[in-house]
Amino acid sequence: MRTRGDLPSLLYEGLEFDGVRVPDILRAADSAHEYPMVDREPLDRWTHGRTTLLGDAAHAMYPTGSNGATQSIVDARALAHALARHDDPAEGLAAYEAERRPAMTALQRANRRLGPEVVINLAHERAPDGFTDIHDVVPAAELAAVAGRYATAGAFDADTVNQGSPYEVPLPVIG
């Protein structure tokens, strides 16, 4: 008789990497935990005095669509730009938050609608018994449309990325 405790090792039966048998490791563990897909509600503000948040600290969201790295980099550039354009750091922090927080709140909410992972659900609905080629289930044009919508929402689509930096700061002319 199998128990619920056997389930993790059964799911990985036969999986082995360089002589390490995954089911054996799971069976030897006291417990096995799943990593839940969680995020946080959008924050009402990121800046408190002379301290602000960026990246996942500011806008934690499901780990999909390259958001962790991409949005952290964009936040850092936006923050540097805002600070460079304002003599008063508090004004710079406020400008950074005013620019980035609305867009990231929208992206957090869009991420909850599954982002590009919607393809997994489409494949499951359309081919519950499996498939050999994803294009037999979800045509290439539909895959491109899903990816394109999400890239546009995150501002990492080709058109936005190729516009060049919106964060240029004119350097002072010396002499």
PDB file of N, CA and C in Angstrom, residues 46-47 52-53 59 71 73-86 91-107 153-155 160 163-169:
ATOM      1  N   TRP A  46       6.380  52.958  -2.445  1.00  0.00           N
ATOM      2  CA  TRP A  46       7.682  52.294  -2.366  1.00  0.00           C
ATOM      3  C   TRP A  46       8.671  53.107  -1.543  1.00  0.00           C
ATOM      4  N   THR A  47       8.443  54.402  -1.458  1.00  0.00           N
ATOM      5  CA  THR A  47       9.421  55.300  -0.861  1.00  0.00           C
ATOM      6  C   THR A  47       8.976  55.729   0.520  1.00  0.00           C
ATOM      7  N   THR A  52      13.963  53.834  -0.668  1.00  0.00           N
ATOM      8  CA  THR A  52      12.965  53.357  -1.625  1.00  0.00           C
ATOM      9  C   THR A  52      13.236  51.891  -1.938  1.00  0.00           C
ATOM     10  N   LEU A  53      12.286  51.280  -2.590  1.00  0.00           N
ATOM     11  CA  LEU A  53      12.389  49.881  -2.988  1.00  0.00           C
ATOM     12  C   LEU A  53      12.531  49.783  -4.490  1.00  0.00           C
ATOM     13  N   HIS A  59       7.887  45.160  -6.086  1.00  0.00           N
ATOM     14  CA  HIS A  59       6.766  44.599  -6.847  1.00  0.00           C
ATOM     15  C   HIS A  59       6.931  43.097  -7.032  1.00  0.00           C
ATOM     16  N   GLN A  71      12.812  43.589 -14.729  1.00  0.00           N
ATOM     17  CA  GLN A  71      12.228  44.751 -14.066  1.00  0.00           C
ATOM     18  C   GLN A  71      13.158  45.349 -13.018  1.00  0.00           C
ATOM     19  N   ILE A  73      16.410  45.572 -13.355  1.00  0.00           N
ATOM     20  CA  ILE A  73      17.351  46.384 -14.142  1.00  0.00           C
ATOM     21  C   ILE A  73      16.696  47.684 -14.575  1.00  0.00           C
ATOM     22  N   VAL A  74      15.455  47.599 -15.059  1.00  0.00           N
ATOM     23  CA  VAL A  74      14.755  48.812 -15.476  1.00  0.00           C
ATOM     24  C   VAL A  74      14.542  49.727 -14.272  1.00  0.00           C
ATOM     25  N   ASP A  75      14.160  49.159 -13.123  1.00  0.00           N
ATOM     26  CA  ASP A  75      14.005  49.974 -11.916  1.00  0.00           C
ATOM     27  C   ASP A  75      15.305  50.702 -11.579  1.00  0.00           C
ATOM     28  N   ALA A  76      16.412  49.986 -11.607  1.00  0.00           N
ATOM     29  CA  ALA A  76      17.696  50.600 -11.247  1.00  0.00           C
ATOM     30  C   ALA A  76      18.039  51.740 -12.199  1.00  0.00           C
ATOM     31  N   ARG A  77      17.808  51.529 -13.496  1.00  0.00           N
ATOM     32  CA  ARG A  77      18.073  52.601 -14.465  1.00  0.00           C
ATOM     33  C   ARG A  77      17.148  53.785 -14.229  1.00  0.00           C
ATOM     34  N   ALA A  78      15.873  53.520 -13.980  1.00  0.00           N
ATOM     35  CA  ALA A  78      14.914  54.598 -13.745  1.00  0.00           C
ATOM     36  C   ALA A  78      15.264  55.367 -12.474  1.00  0.00           C
ATOM     37  N   LEU A  79      15.680  54.652 -11.436  1.00  0.00           N
ATOM     38  CA  LEU A  79      16.064  55.295 -10.186  1.00  0.00           C
ATOM     39  C   LEU A  79      17.296  56.174 -10.388  1.00  0.00           C
ATOM     40  N   ALA A  80      18.311  55.654 -11.060  1.00  0.00           N
ATOM     41  CA  ALA A  80      19.520  56.441 -11.325  1.00  0.00           C
ATOM     42  C   ALA A  80      19.186  57.685 -12.141  1.00  0.00           C
ATOM     43  N   HIS A  81      18.331  57.526 -13.134  1.00  0.00           N
ATOM     44  CA  HIS A  81      17.919  58.645 -13.982  1.00  0.00           C
ATOM     45  C   HIS A  81      17.194  59.706 -13.151  1.00  0.00           C
ATOM     46  N   ALA A  82      16.247  59.276 -12.334  1.00  0.00           N
ATOM     47  CA  ALA A  82      15.487  60.229 -11.528  1.00  0.00           C
ATOM     48  C   ALA A  82      16.387  60.977 -10.547  1.00  0.00           C
ATOM     49  N   LEU A  83      17.319  60.266  -9.935  1.00  0.00           N
ATOM     50  CA  LEU A  83      18.229  60.926  -8.997  1.00  0.00           C
ATOM     51  C   LEU A  83      19.163  61.894  -9.706  1.00  0.00           C
ATOM     52  N   ALA A  84      19.585  61.543 -10.931  1.00  0.00           N
ATOM     53  CA  ALA A  84      20.478  62.426 -11.694  1.00  0.00           C
ATOM     54  C   ALA A  84      19.764  63.691 -12.155  1.00  0.00           C
ATOM     55  N   ARG A  85      18.478  63.635 -12.355  1.00  0.00           N
ATOM     56  CA  ARG A  85      17.725  64.776 -12.876  1.00  0.00           C
ATOM     57  C   ARG A  85      17.165  65.684 -11.781  1.00  0.00           C
ATOM     58  N   HIS A  86      17.293  65.295 -10.551  1.00  0.00           N
ATOM     59  CA  HIS A  86      16.759  66.105  -9.451  1.00  0.00           C
ATOM     60  C   HIS A  86      17.858  66.403  -8.442  1.00  0.00           C
ATOM     61  N   GLU A  91      12.978  64.426  -4.155  1.00  0.00           N
ATOM     62  CA  GLU A  91      12.246  64.645  -5.408  1.00  0.00           C
ATOM     63  C   GLU A  91      12.591  63.561  -6.425  1.00  0.00           C
ATOM     64  N   GLY A  92      13.855  63.148  -6.451  1.00  0.00           N
ATOM     65  CA  GLY A  92      14.273  62.075  -7.347  1.00  0.00           C
ATOM     66  C   GLY A  92      13.578  60.766  -7.015  1.00  0.00           C
ATOM     67  N   LEU A  93      13.503  60.448  -5.731  1.00  0.00           N
ATOM     68  CA  LEU A  93      12.819  59.219  -5.319  1.00  0.00           C
ATOM     69  C   LEU A  93      11.339  59.271  -5.670  1.00  0.00           C
ATOM     70  N   ALA A  94      10.733  60.436  -5.470  1.00  0.00           N
ATOM     71  CA  ALA A  94       9.309  60.591  -5.801  1.00  0.00           C
ATOM     72  C   ALA A  94       9.093  60.448  -7.310  1.00  0.00           C
ATOM     73  N   ALA A  95       9.988  60.999  -8.108  1.00  0.00           N
ATOM     74  CA  ALA A  95       9.860  60.896  -9.570  1.00  0.00           C
ATOM     75  C   ALA A  95      10.017  59.455 -10.029  1.00  0.00           C
ATOM     76  N   TYR A  96      10.970  58.740  -9.449  1.00  0.00           N
ATOM     77  CA  TYR A  96      11.162  57.321  -9.770  1.00  0.00           C
ATOM     78  C   TYR A  96       9.901  56.531  -9.471  1.00  0.00           C
ATOM     79  N   GLU A  97       9.364  56.705  -8.283  1.00  0.00           N
ATOM     80  CA  GLU A  97       8.170  55.958  -7.906  1.00  0.00           C
ATOM     81  C   GLU A  97       6.978  56.339  -8.784  1.00  0.00           C
ATOM     82  N   ALA A  98       6.831  57.613  -9.092  1.00  0.00           N
ATOM     83  CA  ALA A  98       5.708  58.054  -9.934  1.00  0.00           C
ATOM     84  C   ALA A  98       5.784  57.440 -11.324  1.00  0.00           C
ATOM     85  N   GLU A  99       6.994  57.237 -11.827  1.00  0.00           N
ATOM     86  CA  GLU A  99       7.145  56.633 -13.151  1.00  0.00           C
ATOM     87  C   GLU A  99       6.935  55.121 -13.117  1.00  0.00           C
ATOM     88  N   ARG A 100       7.564  54.441 -12.188  1.00  0.00           N
ATOM     89  CA  ARG A 100       7.615  52.981 -12.218  1.00  0.00           C
ATOM     90  C   ARG A 100       6.467  52.267 -11.504  1.00  0.00           C
ATOM     91  N   ARG A 101       5.974  52.812 -10.405  1.00  0.00           N
ATOM     92  CA  ARG A 101       4.987  52.064  -9.617  1.00  0.00           C
ATOM     93  C   ARG A 101       3.697  51.770 -10.378  1.00  0.00           C
ATOM     94  N   PRO A 102       3.111  52.725 -11.107  1.00  0.00           N
ATOM     95  CA  PRO A 102       1.883  52.385 -11.845  1.00  0.00           C
ATOM     96  C   PRO A 102       2.095  51.267 -12.874  1.00  0.00           C
ATOM     97  N   ALA A 103       3.199  51.319 -13.589  1.00  0.00           N
ATOM     98  CA  ALA A 103       3.473  50.286 -14.595  1.00  0.00           C
ATOM     99  C   ALA A 103       3.693  48.928 -13.942  1.00  0.00           C
ATOM    100  N   MET A 104       4.383  48.911 -12.822  1.00  0.00           N
ATOM    101  CA  MET A 104       4.655  47.639 -12.158  1.00  0.00           C
ATOM    102  C   MET A 104       3.412  47.082 -11.475  1.00  0.00           C
ATOM    103  N   THR A 105       2.553  47.948 -10.971  1.00  0.00           N
ATOM    104  CA  THR A 105       1.286  47.481 -10.409  1.00  0.00           C
ATOM    105  C   THR A 105       0.469  46.796 -11.502  1.00  0.00           C
ATOM    106  N   ALA A 106       0.428  47.412 -12.678  1.00  0.00           N
ATOM    107  CA  ALA A 106      -0.300  46.809 -13.808  1.00  0.00           C
ATOM    108  C   ALA A 106       0.328  45.474 -14.206  1.00  0.00           C
ATOM    109  N   LEU A 107       1.655  45.407 -14.212  1.00  0.00           N
ATOM    110  CA  LEU A 107       2.325  44.168 -14.585  1.00  0.00           C
ATOM    111  C   LEU A 107       2.094  43.078 -13.532  1.00  0.00           C
ATOM    112  N   ALA A 153       3.444  44.362 -22.209  1.00  0.00           N
ATOM    113  CA  ALA A 153       3.030  44.734 -20.853  1.00  0.00           C
ATOM    114  C   ALA A 153       4.242  44.985 -19.964  1.00  0.00           C
ATOM    115  N   GLY A 154       5.291  44.190 -20.119  1.00  0.00           N
ATOM    116  CA  GLY A 154       6.494  44.338 -19.303  1.00  0.00           C
ATOM    117  C   GLY A 154       7.505  45.313 -19.868  1.00  0.00           C
ATOM    118  N   ALA A 155       7.205  45.895 -21.033  1.00  0.00           N
ATOM    119  CA  ALA A 155       8.089  46.852 -21.707  1.00  0.00           C
ATOM    120  C   ALA A 155       9.420  46.214 -22.092  1.00  0.00           C
ATOM    121  N   THR A 160       9.917  48.593 -27.820  1.00  0.00           N
ATOM    122  CA  THR A 160      10.286  49.402 -26.661  1.00  0.00           C
ATOM    123  C   THR A 160      11.776  49.322 -26.382  1.00  0.00           C
ATOM    124  N   GLN A 163      13.976  51.384 -28.774  1.00  0.00           N
ATOM    125  CA  GLN A 163      13.811  52.839 -28.785  1.00  0.00           C
ATOM    126  C   GLN A 163      15.050  53.548 -28.251  1.00  0.00           C
ATOM    127  N   GLY A 164      15.894  52.841 -27.607  1.00  0.00           N
ATOM    128  CA  GLY A 164      17.024  53.479 -26.953  1.00  0.00           C
ATOM    129  C   GLY A 164      16.628  53.849 -25.538  1.00  0.00           C
ATOM    130  N   SER A 165      17.555  54.327 -24.801  1.00  0.00           N
ATOM    131  CA  SER A 165      17.307  54.611 -23.396  1.00  0.00           C
ATOM    132  C   SER A 165      16.500  55.885 -23.211  1.00  0.00           C
ATOM    133  N   PRO A 166      15.430  55.810 -22.422  1.00  0.00           N
ATOM    134  CA  PRO A 166      14.721  57.021 -22.060  1.00  0.00           C
ATOM    135  C   PRO A 166      15.393  57.705 -20.860  1.00  0.00           C
ATOM    136  N   TYR A 167      16.519  57.142 -20.438  1.00  0.00           N
ATOM    137  CA  TYR A 167      17.147  57.609 -19.214  1.00  0.00           C
ATOM    138  C   TYR A 167      18.455  58.360 -19.451  1.00  0.00           C
ATOM    139  N   GLU A 168      18.568  59.025 -20.578  1.00  0.00           N
ATOM    140  CA  GLU A 168      19.763  59.816 -20.836  1.00  0.00           C
ATOM    141  C   GLU A 168      19.687  61.116 -20.033  1.00  0.00           C
ATOM    142  N   VAL A 169      20.798  61.521 -19.478  1.00  0.00           N
ATOM    143  CA  VAL A 169      20.882  62.771 -18.732  1.00  0.00           C
ATOM    144  C   VAL A 169      21.981  63.599 -19.384  1.00  0.00           C
TER     145      VAL A 169
END
